Amino acid sequence: MADEPRTIKKILIANRGEIAVRVMRACRDLGIQSVAVFSEADSAAYHVRMADEAYPIGPAPSNKSYLVMENVIEAAKLSGADAVHPGYGFLSENASFARRCEEEGIIFIGPKPDTITALGDKVEARRLAIDAGLPVVPGTELTDNDPKAALDFATEIGFPVLIKAAAGGGGKGMRVVESPELFEESLQSASNEALNAFGNGTVFVEKYLLKPRHVEIQIMADHHGNVVHLNERECSIQRRHQKVIEESPSPIMTPELRERMGNAAIAIAKKAGYVNAGTCEFLVDQNLDFYFLEVNTRLQVEHPVTEMITGLDLVREQIWIAEGREMRIKQEDVGVHGHALECRIYAEDPEEGFAPSTGRLKHYRLPQGPGVRVDSGVVIFSEIPIYYDPMIAKLAVWGRTREEAIARTQRALQEYRISGVKTTIGFHRVVLDHPKFIEGDMSTGFLGEHYPDNNYRVKDPETAEMAAIGVAIDKFVRDRKVLVSPDGQPQFRSVRWKDYHRRAKLTTTFGGNK
Ligand code: MV4
């Protein structure tokens, strides 16, 4: 698109929840009309209420609604939208969908279809990375799944190795192999799993790095060949390939390492002809050596931490770029201002192995105050359906330093009130209180290592009970003080020790906040 810029007047947001709301906010800031689409489970959803207009696109299951390209395209045509923002998940990394938009003369706010295809194939992405001079983990490109050759290669690079799916993501089709005897079997099962999940059984092999950090670089590129990076995000705190807490900058980052990783990300973006917002993922080992992992061709969940430390609005820049305009951001103007943390608030029960928790929000009060930003996809009385990702909101908090950001996040988590569903709020409070987290000493193994068996409670019941009594006495005494009014007359309000004890037990055993 070297042609004239095309001003976007109306955007259809092909998504739901907090990201749909997030994109609509940018639209409103820019005077752009927003169009929501919704499934039968979402007719009363917040993203529908936020939009200027809304179109039904099918039954509740996402493969009958949010994933049905033609339904979304139809809504875009009916509404007269000149662009589609795909958010994350759903159709966001679907090259066919991006192509369908193009065919209809609708701007797809994202990279070109061919770029999505190329980078969606992890083997192809790895090849591009090598061509662009990026460091990759020792591994093989061999894609014909020849077990003999693969085993020879694994033996050559040394065990443990990691088998990965070319079409992979989210850990599907991945196997760690500790020794040659287990190799062939793992190769088979990884390939089968990948075939089932993605319709593509191609796998490849890499040396398995122990306890790496996951650090990613945000990139932004326009149609005129300009590419910048917007610093890194540390995303090591995750469970089962679901990120839980993200931050920027990374606690391990130095200006020198940032420049090297940033330049690497820019190099692969240029090699791939990348346009719009994207993320280059890296693994970083104990020696602070980094290795290319993959490129995510979408706006990511954790983009707010980047926005907070750079002062940019990434969605606004995405729209600007999609209009065909030359990027306003210059690399030398991109700074790191303070520190930002993001906690993903999931409607899940941490005490039940993070099982999704559905229901109606009987109470919903958001945290406020200095440095606090909440991107919520729900409001009070919202129904949380079973059909979709259980992430209901993101709490992003800024501070001048990491310490201040952590303190403010703890304050905000305490202030957040949700009832009707179980959430991960209390779990975040526990993690943010961990000495290793506070030190910034983390890897992708953090949660598994420090909280084996998904156990985030105070382990010893006696200790928990003592803590509860302490907290209860403290609060009880403080409330008693307030119960005497300035004129010295006692105020009559029932204060029951039992209530304090019950509440204290919730906060001390699980950092919860009822
Ligand atoms: C790795 C790795 C160790 N060594 N590759 C997981 C998802 C996929 N995107 C790549 N992943 C990994 N690749 C080598 N050679 C460890 C992981 C990994 C991981 C990476 C990022 C974030 C969380 C993770 C959790 C477990 C394993």
XYZ file of C-alpha atoms and ligand atoms in Angstrom:
541
model
C 0.000 0.000 0.000
C 2.225 2.761 -1.261
C -0.979 4.532 -2.360
C -2.764 7.487 -0.836
C -3.715 7.202 2.830
C -7.301 6.121 3.353
C -9.046 7.649 6.350
C -10.909 5.112 8.449
C -14.321 6.273 9.645
C -15.830 3.095 11.013
C -14.184 0.016 12.531
C -15.769 -3.354 13.167
C -14.203 -5.056 16.165
C -14.169 -8.802 15.517
C -13.829 -9.716 19.169
C -15.462 -9.570 22.603
C -14.581 -8.758 26.198
C -11.914 -6.379 27.374
C -10.005 -6.145 24.086
C -13.133 -5.197 22.141
C -13.804 -2.480 24.704
C -10.163 -1.374 24.525
C -10.296 -0.939 20.751
C -13.625 0.907 20.975
C -12.063 3.368 23.402
C -9.389 4.204 20.837
C -12.120 4.617 18.217
C -13.978 7.046 20.431
C -10.789 9.022 21.108
C -10.280 9.338 17.359
C -13.886 10.103 16.397
C -14.185 6.773 14.605
C -17.497 4.872 14.715
C -17.310 1.429 16.308
C -19.203 -1.709 15.381
C -19.533 -4.680 17.725
C -20.334 -8.245 16.788
C -21.818 -10.601 19.350
C -22.864 -14.190 19.880
C -26.131 -15.281 21.468
C -24.351 -15.485 24.818
C -23.169 -11.891 24.525
C -26.263 -9.884 23.581
C -26.058 -7.958 26.867
C -22.255 -7.909 27.042
C -20.351 -4.746 27.860
C -18.586 -4.585 24.489
C -21.994 -4.508 22.790
C -23.185 -1.666 24.996
C -19.977 0.277 24.340
C -20.234 0.123 20.550
C -22.052 2.595 18.349
C -23.813 -0.311 16.637
C -23.829 -4.078 16.995
C -24.558 -7.145 14.870
C -25.404 -10.694 15.945
C -23.120 -13.291 14.383
C -24.431 -16.605 15.662
C -24.804 -19.029 18.564
C -22.701 -18.969 21.725
C -19.875 -21.386 20.809
C -17.098 -19.358 19.174
C -16.810 -21.775 16.242
C -20.411 -20.801 15.454
C -19.920 -17.048 15.894
C -16.651 -15.201 16.567
C -14.700 -17.689 14.449
C -17.050 -17.698 11.483
C -15.302 -15.479 8.935
C -18.271 -15.008 6.641
C -20.541 -13.913 9.494
C -18.025 -11.284 10.547
C -17.481 -10.148 6.951
C -21.239 -9.939 6.459
C -21.593 -7.726 9.550
C -18.746 -5.534 8.309
C -20.453 -5.089 4.936
C -23.890 -4.427 6.470
C -22.450 -1.815 8.808
C -20.372 -0.136 6.116
C -17.228 -0.476 8.233
C -14.099 0.407 6.293
C -11.808 -1.543 8.600
C -11.770 -4.572 10.914
C -9.774 -4.801 14.123
C -9.379 -8.473 15.080
C -8.106 -8.013 18.677
C -6.245 -11.113 19.902
C -7.305 -14.759 19.668
C -10.257 -15.661 17.425
C -9.463 -14.586 13.817
C -6.563 -12.304 14.678
C -3.828 -14.551 13.256
C -5.886 -16.096 10.516
C -4.374 -15.236 7.136
C -7.513 -16.298 5.258
C -9.580 -13.860 7.260
C -7.141 -11.005 6.613
C -7.310 -11.922 2.924
C -11.133 -12.042 2.933
C -11.195 -8.532 4.393
C -8.843 -7.321 1.659
C -10.996 -8.945 -1.033
C -14.002 -7.027 0.263
C -12.075 -3.761 0.243
C -12.068 -3.690 4.035
C -8.822 -2.754 5.774
C -7.566 -5.511 8.079
C -5.819 -3.779 10.979
C -2.806 -6.038 11.165
C -0.037 -7.493 9.014
C -0.445 -8.661 5.437
C -1.932 -12.156 4.930
C 1.345 -13.565 3.563
C 3.229 -12.315 6.609
C 0.704 -13.972 8.915
C 1.095 -17.239 7.009
C 4.894 -17.148 6.983
C 5.303 -16.279 10.661
C 2.503 -18.619 11.742
C 4.698 -21.501 10.621
C 7.334 -21.790 13.358
C 9.790 -23.540 11.050
C 9.439 -20.822 8.442
C 9.726 -18.138 11.147
C 12.883 -19.774 12.446
C 14.328 -19.752 8.921
C 13.492 -16.060 8.525
C 15.126 -15.361 11.883
C 18.297 -17.155 10.831
C 18.336 -15.260 7.518
C 17.953 -11.994 9.425
C 20.940 -12.907 11.610
C 19.011 -13.557 14.826
C 20.315 -16.021 17.403
C 18.187 -19.171 17.558
C 18.359 -22.155 19.899
C 20.420 -24.955 18.303
C 17.865 -26.992 16.445
C 16.796 -28.558 13.236
C 14.701 -27.398 10.365
C 14.053 -30.938 9.305
C 10.376 -31.037 8.543
C 9.843 -34.423 6.906
C 9.527 -36.026 10.354
C 12.170 -38.611 9.489
C 12.581 -40.157 12.965
C 16.082 -41.523 12.311
C 17.497 -38.228 11.101
C 15.736 -36.381 13.920
C 17.207 -38.697 16.537
C 20.672 -38.296 15.059
C 20.264 -34.583 15.274
C 18.978 -34.697 18.859
C 21.966 -36.810 19.829
C 24.275 -34.327 18.139
C 22.923 -31.274 19.996
C 22.547 -33.270 23.211
C 19.636 -34.091 25.484
C 17.329 -32.800 26.811
C 15.692 -31.626 23.614
C 12.328 -30.057 22.979
C 10.066 -31.221 20.180
C 7.842 -28.428 18.896
C 4.995 -28.239 16.413
C 5.529 -26.074 13.319
C 1.938 -24.883 13.594
C 2.236 -24.760 17.376
C 1.220 -22.382 20.069
C 0.186 -22.653 23.679
C 2.411 -25.648 24.280
C 0.357 -28.014 22.119
C 2.444 -30.589 20.329
C 5.432 -29.862 22.552
C 7.475 -32.581 24.280
C 10.584 -32.386 26.406
C 12.727 -35.459 25.772
C 15.331 -36.364 28.372
C 17.038 -39.297 26.656
C 17.411 -41.022 23.256
C 15.296 -44.041 24.305
C 12.210 -41.868 24.678
C 12.789 -39.841 21.540
C 10.894 -41.717 18.837
C 7.805 -42.217 20.965
C 7.714 -38.525 21.896
C 8.199 -37.515 18.283
C 5.196 -39.642 17.307
C 2.919 -38.359 20.040
C 3.926 -34.716 19.534
C 3.270 -35.044 15.827
C -0.108 -36.714 16.406
C -1.133 -34.064 18.887
C -0.113 -31.317 16.468
C -2.006 -33.000 13.645
C -5.125 -33.192 15.802
C -4.878 -29.642 17.087
C -3.723 -27.801 13.969
C -4.230 -30.173 11.072
C -0.466 -30.124 10.576
C 1.770 -32.765 12.110
C 5.082 -31.152 11.223
C 7.424 -30.933 14.189
C 10.979 -29.737 14.738
C 13.585 -30.214 17.412
C 15.485 -27.739 19.585
C 17.940 -27.968 22.426
C 15.844 -27.597 25.591
C 16.833 -24.547 27.610
C 16.428 -24.894 31.360
C 14.365 -22.256 33.125
C 14.661 -19.506 30.559
C 12.959 -16.178 30.864
C 10.337 -15.194 28.351
C 11.099 -11.689 27.158
C 9.374 -10.208 24.143
C 9.894 -7.065 22.082
C 6.974 -4.963 20.881
C 7.416 -3.836 17.311
C 5.514 -1.421 15.127
C 5.980 -1.074 11.375
C 4.328 1.007 8.677
C 3.698 0.468 4.958
C 6.658 2.714 4.097
C 9.408 0.497 5.474
C 9.747 2.172 8.870
C 10.101 -0.212 11.805
C 10.583 0.666 15.469
C 10.661 -1.366 18.665
C 8.847 -0.240 21.795
C 10.984 -1.971 24.418
C 10.478 -5.361 26.013
C 7.958 -7.076 28.219
C 8.903 -9.692 30.788
C 6.318 -12.478 30.619
C 7.936 -15.296 32.566
C 5.176 -15.577 35.171
C 2.828 -17.984 33.456
C 1.069 -21.240 34.134
C 0.477 -23.784 31.428
C 1.433 -21.285 28.725
C -1.093 -18.778 30.019
C 0.599 -15.564 31.057
C -0.417 -14.375 34.496
C 1.710 -11.313 35.262
C 3.637 -9.213 32.743
C 5.837 -6.199 33.200
C 7.912 -3.637 31.406
C 10.785 -3.053 31.584
C 12.139 -6.526 32.353
C 14.028 -6.641 35.668
C 17.049 -8.082 33.827
C 17.190 -5.487 31.089
C 20.136 -3.180 30.395
C 20.193 -0.472 27.715
C 22.779 -2.509 25.841
C 20.767 -5.759 25.856
C 17.606 -3.854 24.954
C 19.298 -2.380 21.934
C 20.535 -5.776 20.768
C 17.161 -7.480 21.267
C 15.314 -4.506 19.791
C 17.530 -4.523 16.709
C 17.026 -8.274 16.340
C 13.248 -7.801 16.424
C 13.470 -5.001 13.873
C 15.653 -7.167 11.627
C 13.180 -10.049 11.429
C 10.286 -7.613 10.987
C 12.078 -6.127 7.975
C 12.919 -9.566 6.619
C 9.263 -10.603 6.877
C 7.919 -7.374 5.351
C 6.079 -6.807 8.598
C 3.412 -4.120 8.884
C 1.440 -2.944 11.956
C 1.885 -4.045 15.593
C 3.660 -7.303 16.383
C 5.701 -9.020 19.024
C 8.991 -10.831 18.737
C 9.334 -13.453 21.479
C 12.681 -14.488 22.894
C 13.983 -16.871 25.493
C 16.715 -15.439 27.701
C 19.016 -17.792 29.608
C 20.971 -17.353 32.849
C 23.914 -15.800 30.959
C 21.522 -13.248 29.453
C 22.017 -14.800 26.036
C 18.809 -14.491 24.057
C 17.262 -16.728 21.412
C 14.494 -16.072 18.919
C 11.309 -18.002 19.622
C 8.476 -16.726 17.416
C 6.661 -13.652 16.153
C 3.087 -12.970 17.229
C 1.281 -11.173 14.447
C -1.304 -9.400 16.587
C -1.805 -6.834 19.304
C -1.183 -8.701 22.532
C -3.085 -8.951 25.789
C -0.178 -7.388 27.661
C 0.205 -4.290 25.441
C -0.917 -1.896 28.237
C 2.392 -2.180 30.117
C 4.157 -0.971 26.978
C 1.657 1.867 26.659
C 2.255 2.904 30.252
C 6.027 3.176 30.004
C 6.131 4.689 26.507
C 3.090 6.973 26.763
C 1.828 5.668 23.418
C -1.617 4.367 22.477
C -0.805 1.264 20.447
C -4.305 0.877 19.012
C -4.254 4.486 17.821
C -0.909 3.832 16.112
C -2.263 0.608 14.594
C -5.144 2.530 13.036
C -2.818 5.263 11.794
C -0.587 2.684 10.123
C -3.571 0.781 8.672
C -4.672 4.028 7.017
C -1.411 3.857 5.102
C 0.223 6.781 6.851
C 3.863 7.121 7.709
C 4.605 6.217 11.317
C 5.001 9.158 13.678
C 7.050 7.255 16.235
C 10.802 7.693 15.848
C 13.081 5.174 17.533
C 15.098 7.895 19.249
C 11.905 9.261 20.860
C 10.924 5.936 22.417
C 11.887 5.974 26.060
C 11.337 3.941 29.179
C 9.382 5.968 31.686
C 8.982 4.212 35.025
C 7.736 0.666 35.426
C 4.449 -1.069 34.710
C 2.934 -4.363 35.843
C -0.118 -6.167 34.548
C -2.169 -8.779 36.380
C -4.614 -10.779 34.316
C -7.839 -11.175 36.241
C -9.319 -14.548 35.352
C -12.712 -15.878 36.419
C -11.039 -19.024 37.703
C -10.835 -20.705 41.071
C -7.189 -20.986 42.147
C -8.238 -23.289 44.965
C -9.722 -25.724 42.465
C -6.815 -25.971 40.079
C -7.838 -22.782 38.286
C -11.091 -24.247 37.051
C -13.158 -21.689 35.123
C -15.715 -20.031 37.374
C -18.897 -18.928 35.669
C -21.842 -16.946 36.921
C -23.181 -13.453 37.419
C -21.145 -10.660 38.993
C -23.125 -9.766 42.094
C -20.616 -7.185 43.119
C -17.951 -5.486 41.046
C -15.900 -2.549 42.261
C -12.804 -1.386 40.447
C -9.598 -0.134 42.006
C -8.684 3.473 41.391
C -5.975 5.946 42.254
C -2.466 6.890 41.118
C -1.001 4.689 38.399
C -4.001 2.391 38.079
C -5.575 1.342 34.774
C -8.217 -1.329 34.471
C -9.219 -2.800 31.115
C -12.378 -4.642 32.028
C -14.640 -6.565 29.707
C -17.377 -6.803 32.305
C -19.438 -4.593 34.611
C -21.583 -5.282 37.667
C -24.302 -7.892 36.927
C -22.449 -9.190 33.850
C -22.834 -12.892 33.193
C -19.575 -14.756 32.689
C -20.345 -17.413 30.075
C -18.612 -20.775 29.863
C -17.908 -20.467 26.171
C -14.928 -18.139 26.068
C -11.579 -17.357 27.632
C -12.143 -16.750 31.353
C -10.024 -13.575 31.456
C -12.467 -10.842 32.502
C -10.160 -7.899 33.077
C -6.593 -6.673 33.245
C -5.152 -4.548 35.978
C -2.188 -2.519 34.744
C -0.315 -0.357 37.215
C 2.434 2.195 36.745
C 5.048 3.396 39.225
C 8.241 5.409 38.955
C 10.160 2.331 40.057
C 9.412 -1.395 40.109
C 8.989 -1.216 43.886
C 6.407 1.516 43.562
C 4.599 -0.380 40.808
C 4.430 -3.504 42.996
C 3.171 -1.554 46.008
C 0.507 0.163 43.943
C -0.532 -3.140 42.360
C -0.962 -4.655 45.823
C -3.041 -1.652 46.828
C -5.182 -1.946 43.708
C -5.655 -5.706 44.141
C -6.838 -5.094 47.704
C -9.303 -2.534 46.485
C -10.718 -4.723 43.698
C -13.991 -6.354 44.786
C -15.566 -9.128 42.785
C -18.241 -11.488 43.965
C -20.368 -13.945 42.079
C -17.396 -15.700 40.511
C -14.045 -16.831 41.865
C -11.064 -14.879 40.555
C -7.270 -14.874 40.500
C -7.019 -11.614 42.472
C -5.944 -13.263 45.722
C -3.468 -15.431 43.828
C -1.830 -12.310 42.362
C -1.429 -10.876 45.835
C 0.381 -14.004 46.930
C 2.733 -14.001 43.908
C 3.497 -10.279 44.201
C 4.454 -10.895 47.806
C 6.969 -13.631 46.973
C 10.560 -12.590 47.815
C 11.826 -13.974 44.504
C 9.248 -12.000 42.566
C 10.118 -8.879 44.518
C 13.793 -9.481 43.666
C 12.871 -9.892 40.014
C 14.319 -13.393 40.055
C 12.001 -15.332 37.777
C 11.825 -17.775 34.892
C 9.098 -19.599 33.011
C 9.399 -22.190 35.794
C 8.527 -19.671 38.531
C 5.019 -20.798 39.425
C 5.705 -24.509 39.101
C 8.814 -24.160 41.235
C 7.493 -21.972 44.030
C 3.933 -23.217 44.131
C 4.029 -26.928 43.322
C 0.686 -28.704 43.044
C -1.057 -25.382 42.409
C -0.883 -24.682 46.118
C -1.023 -20.994 46.744
C -2.359 -21.136 50.288
C -0.527 -20.652 53.520
C 0.551 -24.241 54.024
C 0.492 -24.698 57.771
C -3.104 -24.349 59.091
C -1.903 -23.347 62.544
C 0.164 -20.503 61.109
C -2.810 -19.464 59.007
C -5.067 -19.417 62.055
C -2.590 -17.344 64.085
C -2.276 -14.885 61.209
C -6.055 -14.665 60.953
C -6.425 -13.931 64.661
C -3.756 -11.241 64.445
C -5.418 -9.546 61.502
C -8.853 -9.833 63.121
C -7.695 -8.253 66.407
C -6.020 -5.428 64.521
C -9.133 -4.602 62.517
C -11.472 -5.111 65.465
C -9.510 -2.683 67.614
C -9.292 -0.128 64.822
C -13.042 -0.236 64.250
C -13.717 0.079 67.974
C -11.746 3.344 67.942
C -13.898 4.734 65.154
C -16.991 3.748 67.093
C -16.418 6.518 69.588
C -17.543 9.799 68.022
C -15.670 13.103 68.572
C -18.082 14.216 71.297
C -17.115 11.186 73.267
C -20.521 9.514 72.904
C -20.342 5.868 71.925
C -21.951 5.035 68.608
C -24.092 1.973 68.507
C -23.174 -0.393 65.768
C -22.899 -4.086 66.091
C -19.296 -5.231 65.981
C -18.998 -8.946 66.048
C -15.674 -10.542 66.643
C -16.850 -13.503 64.590
C -17.206 -11.410 61.436
C -13.700 -10.094 61.772
C -12.344 -13.559 62.264
C -14.173 -14.894 59.220
C -12.952 -12.078 57.013
C -9.431 -12.346 58.352
C -9.305 -16.025 57.531
C -10.113 -15.257 53.940
C -7.378 -12.655 53.644
C -4.676 -14.579 55.444
C -5.152 -18.046 54.053
C -5.487 -16.919 50.531
C -4.891 -13.215 50.249
C -8.518 -12.988 49.146
C -10.625 -9.913 49.682
C -14.234 -10.527 50.498
C 11.380 -23.493 24.536
C 11.683 -23.659 25.903
C 12.941 -24.122 26.219
N 13.826 -24.418 25.250
N 12.308 -23.782 23.608
C 6.723 -22.677 25.101
C 5.695 -22.209 24.129
C 6.398 -22.001 22.855
N 6.067 -20.716 22.346
C 7.855 -22.118 23.147
N 8.006 -22.507 24.509
C 9.203 -22.838 25.025
N 10.178 -23.074 24.129
C 13.488 -24.238 23.976
N 14.379 -24.537 23.037
C 10.702 -23.364 26.838
C 9.465 -22.964 26.400
C 8.502 -22.696 27.427
C 7.942 -21.435 27.591
C 8.245 -20.367 26.759
C 7.678 -19.132 26.935
C 6.770 -18.932 27.965
C 6.449 -19.970 28.788
C 7.015 -21.223 28.618
C 6.681 -22.255 29.478
C 7.241 -23.477 29.315
C 8.135 -23.710 28.287
